Structures are given as structure tokens and as C-alpha cells.
XYZ file of C-alpha atoms in Angstrom:
433
model
C -22.787 34.723 62.977
C -24.603 31.537 61.950
C -22.634 28.344 61.624
C -24.137 25.838 59.226
C -22.948 22.253 59.097
C -23.408 20.316 55.889
C -22.636 16.708 55.094
C -21.529 15.920 51.559
C -20.187 12.850 49.791
C -17.251 12.853 47.424
C -14.691 10.512 45.929
C -11.106 11.258 46.925
C -8.349 10.048 44.633
C -5.874 8.479 47.049
C -2.185 8.082 46.288
C -2.643 4.336 45.799
C -5.564 4.858 43.418
C -3.428 7.243 41.364
C -0.563 4.743 41.372
C -2.905 1.944 40.233
C -4.143 4.096 37.333
C -0.560 4.837 36.286
C 0.257 1.107 36.336
C -2.834 0.367 34.223
C -1.705 2.850 31.578
C 1.933 1.737 31.446
C 3.265 -0.120 28.438
C 4.955 -3.414 29.274
C 8.406 -1.814 28.921
C 7.430 1.024 31.267
C 6.002 -1.531 33.681
C 9.216 -3.555 33.679
C 11.260 -0.419 34.391
C 8.848 0.645 37.145
C 8.944 -2.773 38.829
C 12.742 -2.867 38.624
C 12.779 0.516 40.333
C 10.464 -0.710 43.078
C 12.579 -3.833 43.627
C 15.637 -1.646 44.187
C 13.830 0.215 46.972
C 11.890 -2.672 48.543
C 13.806 -5.647 49.999
C 10.555 -7.652 50.178
C 9.933 -7.544 46.422
C 11.692 -9.806 43.926
C 11.308 -9.104 40.191
C 12.412 -11.650 37.584
C 12.700 -10.014 34.176
C 11.400 -11.803 31.067
C 13.868 -13.876 29.085
C 15.276 -12.027 26.110
C 14.921 -8.644 27.824
C 18.296 -7.252 28.838
C 18.560 -6.676 32.591
C 18.205 -3.109 33.765
C 21.424 -2.242 35.594
C 20.916 -0.623 38.947
C 21.672 3.049 39.178
C 21.243 3.679 35.458
C 18.650 5.943 33.893
C 16.895 2.890 32.435
C 16.582 1.230 35.811
C 15.738 4.390 37.731
C 13.258 6.499 35.714
C 13.660 10.257 36.143
C 10.720 11.608 38.203
C 10.909 14.782 36.119
C 10.652 12.854 32.825
C 8.801 14.950 30.238
C 6.597 12.794 27.947
C 6.463 15.526 25.298
C 10.177 16.267 25.167
C 10.905 12.543 25.114
C 9.114 12.274 21.781
C 11.512 14.671 20.100
C 13.723 13.012 17.493
C 16.509 14.228 15.282
C 14.070 15.971 12.932
C 11.640 18.683 14.027
C 8.731 17.021 15.808
C 5.187 18.322 16.059
C 4.995 17.147 19.675
C 8.282 18.754 20.675
C 7.328 21.969 18.855
C 4.057 22.405 20.734
C 5.628 21.094 23.939
C 8.111 23.974 24.007
C 5.317 26.485 23.507
C 3.156 24.877 26.186
C 5.965 25.202 28.730
C 5.872 28.975 28.171
C 2.127 29.444 27.697
C 1.036 27.343 30.690
C 3.216 28.061 33.734
C 0.561 26.617 36.083
C 1.045 22.843 36.558
C -2.708 22.116 36.585
C -3.346 23.872 33.260
C -0.179 22.369 31.769
C -1.427 18.872 32.667
C -4.646 19.496 30.717
C -2.684 20.956 27.801
C -0.434 17.886 27.614
C -3.535 15.665 27.595
C -4.654 17.499 24.448
C -1.184 16.982 22.938
C -1.561 13.221 23.391
C -4.632 13.314 21.114
C -2.944 15.253 18.292
C -3.088 13.547 14.920
C -0.311 13.956 12.308
C -2.478 16.567 10.566
C -2.392 18.762 13.682
C -6.081 18.197 14.356
C -7.460 16.805 17.602
C -8.166 13.088 17.641
C -10.523 13.184 20.641
C -13.367 15.378 21.818
C -12.995 18.027 24.493
C -15.412 16.043 26.664
C -13.189 12.949 26.431
C -10.040 14.869 27.389
C -11.838 16.586 30.271
C -13.087 13.239 31.559
C -9.674 11.558 31.296
C -7.889 14.388 33.111
C -10.673 14.867 35.652
C -11.515 18.527 35.043
C -14.775 20.279 34.074
C -15.449 20.610 30.350
C -15.368 24.398 30.717
C -11.776 24.201 31.989
C -10.744 21.950 29.092
C -12.424 24.349 26.645
C -10.476 27.275 28.101
C -7.176 25.390 27.798
C -8.002 24.396 24.218
C -8.710 28.028 23.348
C -5.202 28.943 24.467
C -3.677 25.965 22.648
C -5.311 27.138 19.422
C -3.295 30.365 19.713
C 0.001 28.483 19.366
C 2.058 28.598 16.178
C 1.475 27.647 13.449
C -2.164 28.673 13.355
C -4.605 25.849 12.772
C -3.182 23.363 15.276
C -5.566 21.740 17.790
C -8.568 22.263 15.490
C -11.515 19.941 15.924
C -12.416 19.889 12.230
C -11.474 21.357 8.857
C -13.668 24.444 9.213
C -12.157 25.354 12.588
C -8.621 24.748 11.265
C -9.167 27.143 8.362
C -10.908 29.703 10.583
C -7.944 29.774 12.968
C -5.569 30.425 10.078
C -7.805 33.034 8.475
C -8.107 34.848 11.814
C -4.331 34.717 12.266
C -3.880 36.384 8.857
C -6.583 38.983 9.496
C -8.816 37.524 6.777
C -11.682 36.146 8.865
C -14.800 38.157 8.076
C -18.366 37.200 8.911
C -18.912 36.220 5.302
C -15.848 33.981 5.190
C -16.892 32.391 8.477
C -20.285 31.483 7.000
C -18.617 29.977 3.935
C -16.236 27.904 6.086
C -19.178 26.656 8.144
C -20.707 25.358 4.912
C -17.741 23.786 3.138
C -19.954 20.927 1.969
C -21.985 23.349 -0.168
C -18.758 24.776 -1.560
C -17.503 21.281 -2.485
C -20.788 20.609 -4.301
C -20.524 23.831 -6.281
C -23.618 25.440 -4.732
C -22.118 28.903 -5.118
C -25.376 30.833 -5.474
C -26.851 29.281 -2.326
C -23.681 30.155 -0.415
C -23.854 33.712 -1.728
C -27.393 34.021 -0.370
C -26.304 32.670 3.021
C -23.537 35.247 3.426
C -25.508 38.133 1.868
C -23.063 38.399 -1.022
C -22.708 37.565 -4.674
C -21.271 34.505 -6.409
C -18.235 36.656 -7.213
C -17.735 37.269 -3.485
C -17.828 33.519 -2.825
C -15.274 32.855 -5.574
C -13.004 35.574 -4.135
C -13.296 33.908 -0.716
C -12.394 30.588 -2.319
C -9.102 32.105 -3.465
C -8.339 33.043 0.161
C -9.309 29.570 1.377
C -6.963 27.916 -1.100
C -4.104 29.893 0.426
C -4.666 28.210 3.809
C -3.164 24.922 4.986
C -5.817 22.333 5.926
C -3.228 20.092 7.645
C -0.652 22.299 9.397
C 0.752 19.395 11.406
C 2.214 17.771 8.292
C 4.892 20.472 8.200
C 6.548 18.562 11.053
C 7.921 15.045 11.168
C 6.212 12.349 13.183
C 8.687 10.364 15.303
C 8.798 6.676 14.512
C 7.414 4.545 17.291
C 9.622 1.691 18.478
C 8.486 -1.772 17.451
C 7.289 -3.593 20.540
C 6.002 -7.145 21.005
C 2.217 -7.475 21.408
C 0.698 -7.374 24.886
C -1.948 -9.951 23.955
C -2.466 -12.890 21.619
C -5.657 -14.027 19.933
C -5.974 -17.777 19.365
C -8.835 -19.923 18.134
C -9.914 -22.474 20.702
C -12.656 -25.088 20.837
C -15.190 -22.457 21.918
C -14.111 -19.784 19.454
C -11.647 -16.902 19.771
C -9.714 -16.713 23.022
C -7.544 -13.863 24.281
C -4.431 -14.552 26.327
C -1.655 -12.432 27.773
C 1.736 -12.522 26.100
C 3.470 -13.787 29.224
C 6.863 -13.889 27.498
C 7.156 -10.118 28.046
C 5.826 -10.010 31.616
C 8.052 -9.966 34.695
C 7.479 -12.409 37.556
C 6.844 -10.914 40.997
C 7.352 -12.513 44.399
C 6.863 -11.124 47.887
C 9.577 -12.277 50.306
C 10.173 -12.004 54.041
C 13.042 -9.593 53.502
C 16.288 -9.642 55.494
C 16.803 -12.609 57.781
C 15.888 -11.119 61.121
C 14.762 -7.633 61.920
C 16.324 -6.116 65.023
C 14.369 -3.549 67.006
C 10.657 -2.754 66.832
C 11.183 0.123 64.377
C 13.015 -2.171 61.954
C 10.267 -4.788 62.205
C 7.606 -2.140 61.577
C 9.475 -0.865 58.520
C 9.835 -4.425 57.197
C 6.116 -5.052 57.704
C 5.342 -1.862 55.778
C 7.660 -2.948 52.955
C 5.864 -6.309 52.710
C 2.522 -4.508 52.606
C 3.735 -2.266 49.768
C 5.053 -5.285 47.859
C 1.766 -7.180 48.229
C -0.197 -4.131 47.057
C 2.050 -3.765 44.011
C 1.561 -7.414 43.075
C -2.219 -6.997 43.367
C -2.100 -3.784 41.281
C -0.218 -5.570 38.496
C -2.675 -8.482 38.645
C -5.597 -6.040 38.375
C -3.875 -4.393 35.402
C -3.596 -7.716 33.608
C -7.169 -8.697 34.487
C -8.563 -5.369 33.216
C -6.545 -5.692 30.025
C -7.813 -9.239 29.427
C -11.407 -8.297 30.268
C -11.373 -5.349 27.862
C -9.710 -7.280 25.040
C -12.173 -10.166 25.423
C -15.060 -7.695 25.185
C -13.629 -6.201 21.984
C -13.045 -9.598 20.378
C -16.521 -10.763 21.366
C -18.186 -7.732 19.771
C -15.893 -7.456 16.732
C -15.476 -11.098 15.725
C -16.635 -10.234 12.176
C -13.821 -7.673 11.951
C -11.297 -10.389 12.813
C -12.722 -12.694 10.158
C -13.417 -10.233 7.331
C -11.400 -7.082 8.023
C -12.321 -3.379 8.417
C -15.397 -3.650 6.171
C -17.088 -5.717 8.904
C -16.225 -3.359 11.775
C -19.342 -2.414 13.723
C -19.812 0.828 15.681
C -18.407 0.443 19.184
C -17.438 3.079 21.747
C -15.513 3.134 25.014
C -18.757 4.153 26.718
C -20.434 0.913 25.548
C -17.488 -1.133 26.784
C -17.514 0.660 30.143
C -21.268 0.113 30.592
C -21.087 -3.629 29.886
C -17.930 -4.249 31.932
C -18.954 -2.068 34.873
C -15.909 0.191 34.528
C -15.377 3.904 33.963
C -14.822 4.989 30.324
C -11.472 6.507 31.312
C -10.403 3.095 32.644
C -11.192 1.558 29.248
C -9.212 4.312 27.519
C -6.228 3.662 29.770
C -6.468 -0.096 29.289
C -6.332 0.072 25.471
C -3.824 2.932 25.128
C -0.695 1.749 23.263
C -1.771 -1.908 23.628
C -1.194 -4.332 20.754
C -2.808 -7.693 20.083
C -1.508 -10.422 17.771
C -4.312 -11.664 15.499
C -4.604 -13.716 12.292
C -4.879 -10.357 10.504
C -1.558 -9.193 11.932
C -0.631 -7.297 15.068
C -3.208 -4.573 15.677
C -3.689 -1.826 18.250
C -6.637 -2.486 20.537
C -7.985 0.933 19.577
C -8.572 -0.451 16.079
C -11.509 -2.434 17.484
C -13.386 0.760 18.336
C -15.237 2.608 15.601
C -17.658 5.522 15.497
C -21.072 5.134 13.906
C -21.321 6.879 10.534
C -24.601 8.480 11.602
C -24.410 9.764 15.207
C -26.955 8.034 17.405
C -27.461 5.104 15.045
C -25.643 2.761 17.439
C -24.787 -0.793 16.482
C -27.560 -0.946 13.873
C -25.865 1.568 11.592
C -22.628 1.124 9.639
C -19.348 2.212 11.184
C -17.253 4.910 9.597
C -14.373 2.468 9.173
C -16.627 0.014 7.321
C -17.732 2.726 4.892
C -14.153 3.874 4.318
C -13.232 0.270 3.514
C -16.252 0.055 1.171
C -15.087 3.101 -0.801
C -11.609 1.573 -1.071
C -13.035 -1.748 -2.260
C -15.215 -0.084 -4.929
C -12.249 1.880 -6.309
C -10.009 -1.209 -6.243
C -12.505 -3.082 -8.423
C -12.931 -0.310 -11.017
C -11.772 -0.475 -14.620
C -8.389 1.275 -14.538
C -8.987 2.618 -18.039
C -12.294 4.177 -16.973
C -11.990 5.336 -13.315
C -15.186 5.853 -11.355
C -16.325 9.359 -10.509
C -17.348 10.159 -6.934
C -20.970 10.242 -8.072
C -20.644 6.734 -9.499
C -19.009 5.526 -6.270
C -22.026 6.967 -4.408
C -24.384 4.974 -6.656
C -22.425 1.729 -6.222
C -22.263 2.184 -2.458
C -26.016 2.768 -2.380
C -26.491 -0.474 -4.333
C -24.746 -2.214 -1.414
C -27.046 -0.533 1.095
C -24.769 2.355 2.137
C -25.990 5.935 1.661
C -23.094 8.375 1.193
C -22.877 11.964 0.035
C -20.464 12.789 -2.754
C -18.405 15.040 -0.492
C -18.158 12.169 2.007
C -16.782 9.903 -0.710
C -14.228 12.587 -1.586
C -13.193 12.824 2.076
C -12.828 9.054 2.383
C -10.790 8.912 -0.835
C -8.451 11.505 0.636
C -8.100 9.469 3.844
C -7.231 6.390 1.755
C -4.769 8.314 -0.413
C -6.839 7.722 -3.581
C -6.607 10.529 -6.170
C -9.645 11.884 -8.005
C -10.935 10.046 -11.097
C -9.317 12.736 -13.261
C -5.900 12.178 -11.665
C -6.318 8.402 -11.759
C -7.078 8.600 -15.481
C -3.991 10.782 -16.082
C -1.805 8.143 -14.465
C -2.826 5.569 -17.077
C 0.072 4.869 -19.483
C -0.367 6.101 -23.049
C -1.307 3.340 -25.535
C 1.659 2.147 -27.568
């Protein structure tokens, strides 16, 4: 038997590294509760809670978070919740803790429509699993009820529902893969693609209309508690400056602990407690520094957005932020998750400063999707109410402003903005007296 010795390099995620990542992702309320918990267990750590925040009584659930706390079940309100609904099914469908962790990461990206709000690659990276594993978990999630949840796009959502009803044929699959042609009325071209007739396409359209493009809306979305902003944006002598909202942050202090330790074992334990307290203080300081660094980057690159609103939002991704700041993209995602910043335009989530390019690969030189959505809204807002603009006319006016949009894209953006079609807008006009 041959024995071969190999030397490899790898990065091990230590317990302290995991704890630091959890602290980075905590909201300020979760952080306060966590620090209060640590102060109860560590005599060398003193935590002064912010003024205006009620003290967390020792021994209560608020002061001592349950280690078995379920983030999905906690979102359940009095009305049926999408998160609670899928959470119950996940508990049965994924008995293995590792797979369940990946599944819950997908749940965190669910939009109110029931569609995914992040790519499989992003979820895999954040959880630390291969993309193939995340794909396998997503495939099982897409089998949950009602059909159509966890879809990545409209076509996949409708395919999942058609398959669930036994309606998904090869021809219907081709039609769903080319919904843009269907929206433009190119029936004959679609018929050629699926080796059928225009009558076959129209019959398929009847089946499609019986499907629900947004299955998540059948459930209620729990209202999020109103929380004070984590950051504030102020204009200084050198432009915009970002500062922490220190009124919501606890004050930490490392102490010597009890007056005099007795035997050697007691002194060793006290020394360990001081070490843990110092590490926790440094971890919180790193959290605040990362948050400030990320927010300053966003403000620096999106200053036009602050001045002019969504129409001036430029394409910006977490990958770009990570590359410039020398951090991992998952660190950026954790830093901005559930973080709010007070600006002259109101209190905004930090995620609002990120925007995808309208044309993939166009980078900062191309318009952002958010800017084009705002452009469509601005064009409709300026129309003559007695003579609403058609989607084709909106396309022409957008092109006059240097933005090239397809008619189906305008229709999609109208739907996102809650703007009815020109026909429905005209019907809403009051009859002349």
C-alpha cells in the first residue's frame, strides 16, 4: 500500500469568524439584545443601553434570545404569511440541517410576488455552498405549494404551474420561453417556433391566462417594525458625509471584573473573560467601521441619486463595492442588509443605492434599470390626462431622451409602477358634464 502525503491550503471558518459575521449582519436592536446577553454572562463587560431604549430585564426572553429562535416562524403574523407558509413546508421537506440552511437563505430573498429576488449564485456564495448544491435545493423548493413559488422569472413561474396542472407540453414550453413575442402579437412567428398553427398558439394563450403570474400575493406580507436609521447623511464643507446614528448604539466598556480573584483557576477564568470582552468590543467596532465604509462608498458613487432621485441612479453592484473596498461581496451584502440611512430624500434602505444595469455588461456607462423605470413614470406623469400615451409613444419619448426601450419593457415597467394601460387610464377620465 502506497501512502501519499499532500499539502493543501484552505480557509477554515473559526467560531470567532462566524460570530463576527453574525454581529455584522445584526440590526441595531438585535445587537443591543446580543450585547445585553453577553454582559449577563461576562463580569468583565459593561453595556450601557442607549437613552430612550427600555432596559432589557435579565432573565426575560428579550434579554436572553432563544438559541433555537426560528427566523422564518418569527415572521408569522396574525394573517397567513408567505414566509410562515413556506417555512412550515421547508421543515418537512428538508430534515437535514445543512440543506435547510440553504433553503432558508432562499426564503430570505423571496419577493412579495413569490419570485426570487437574488440569483442562485448569490445565495450559494452567501451561504458558502457550491452553486450545484444551491440549484438542487432550489429545485426542491420549487415543488412546494402553491406551484410557481421560488421562480426566477415569469416564464419559469408559469412553467412550474403548468407542470403542476399537467398542462406543460413542449409547445407550451416554447411559447413561455418567448413571452415577449406573445406580448407583441407575433402569433405566426410563435406558431412556426413550436411547429404549430396560430390557432394552437391562441389555445395555449387561454391556458396561460388561467395561471397566476404572482402566486405570492395570495399571502399577506407582515409589516416590518419602524426602526430608527442606522446612519445619517449630512452635508459638510467637503460634500456629503456619512455618520453613525450613535443615539441607538450601546456603549461598551471592558472592566477588571470582581475585586480580587482567588486561586489560579479563578484568575485564569477572569483573564479569559476579559479576553472575550475585548474581542467583542473589537468585533462591534469592526461592524461599525465596515458599515461606515460601505455607506460612504455608496454615497460617493450615487451622489446624483441623492440630489435628483431614482432617475439619476447609476448601475452599481455589490461586486463593484467589494472590489474597491477590498472586501468579499458577501460581506457587503451583510453590511447593507436591513440597514437604513437618513437622507434629505427621506430614510432609505442602503440596498436602494445598488442598481442593476439595464443592459447586462454595460457597466456604469449604461443606464440603470431603476433610472429607466423612473423615466417611464415621469413620461406618464407629464402626459395629457385626456389623451393618455400608448406604450409605443412612451417608447418614442424615451428614445428622444436617449433611452432605448422595447414596448414590452415599457409595459413591464408600467406594471411595476402600478400604472394601468392607456386604455384603462382613458376609461378613468370623468365623463364631460
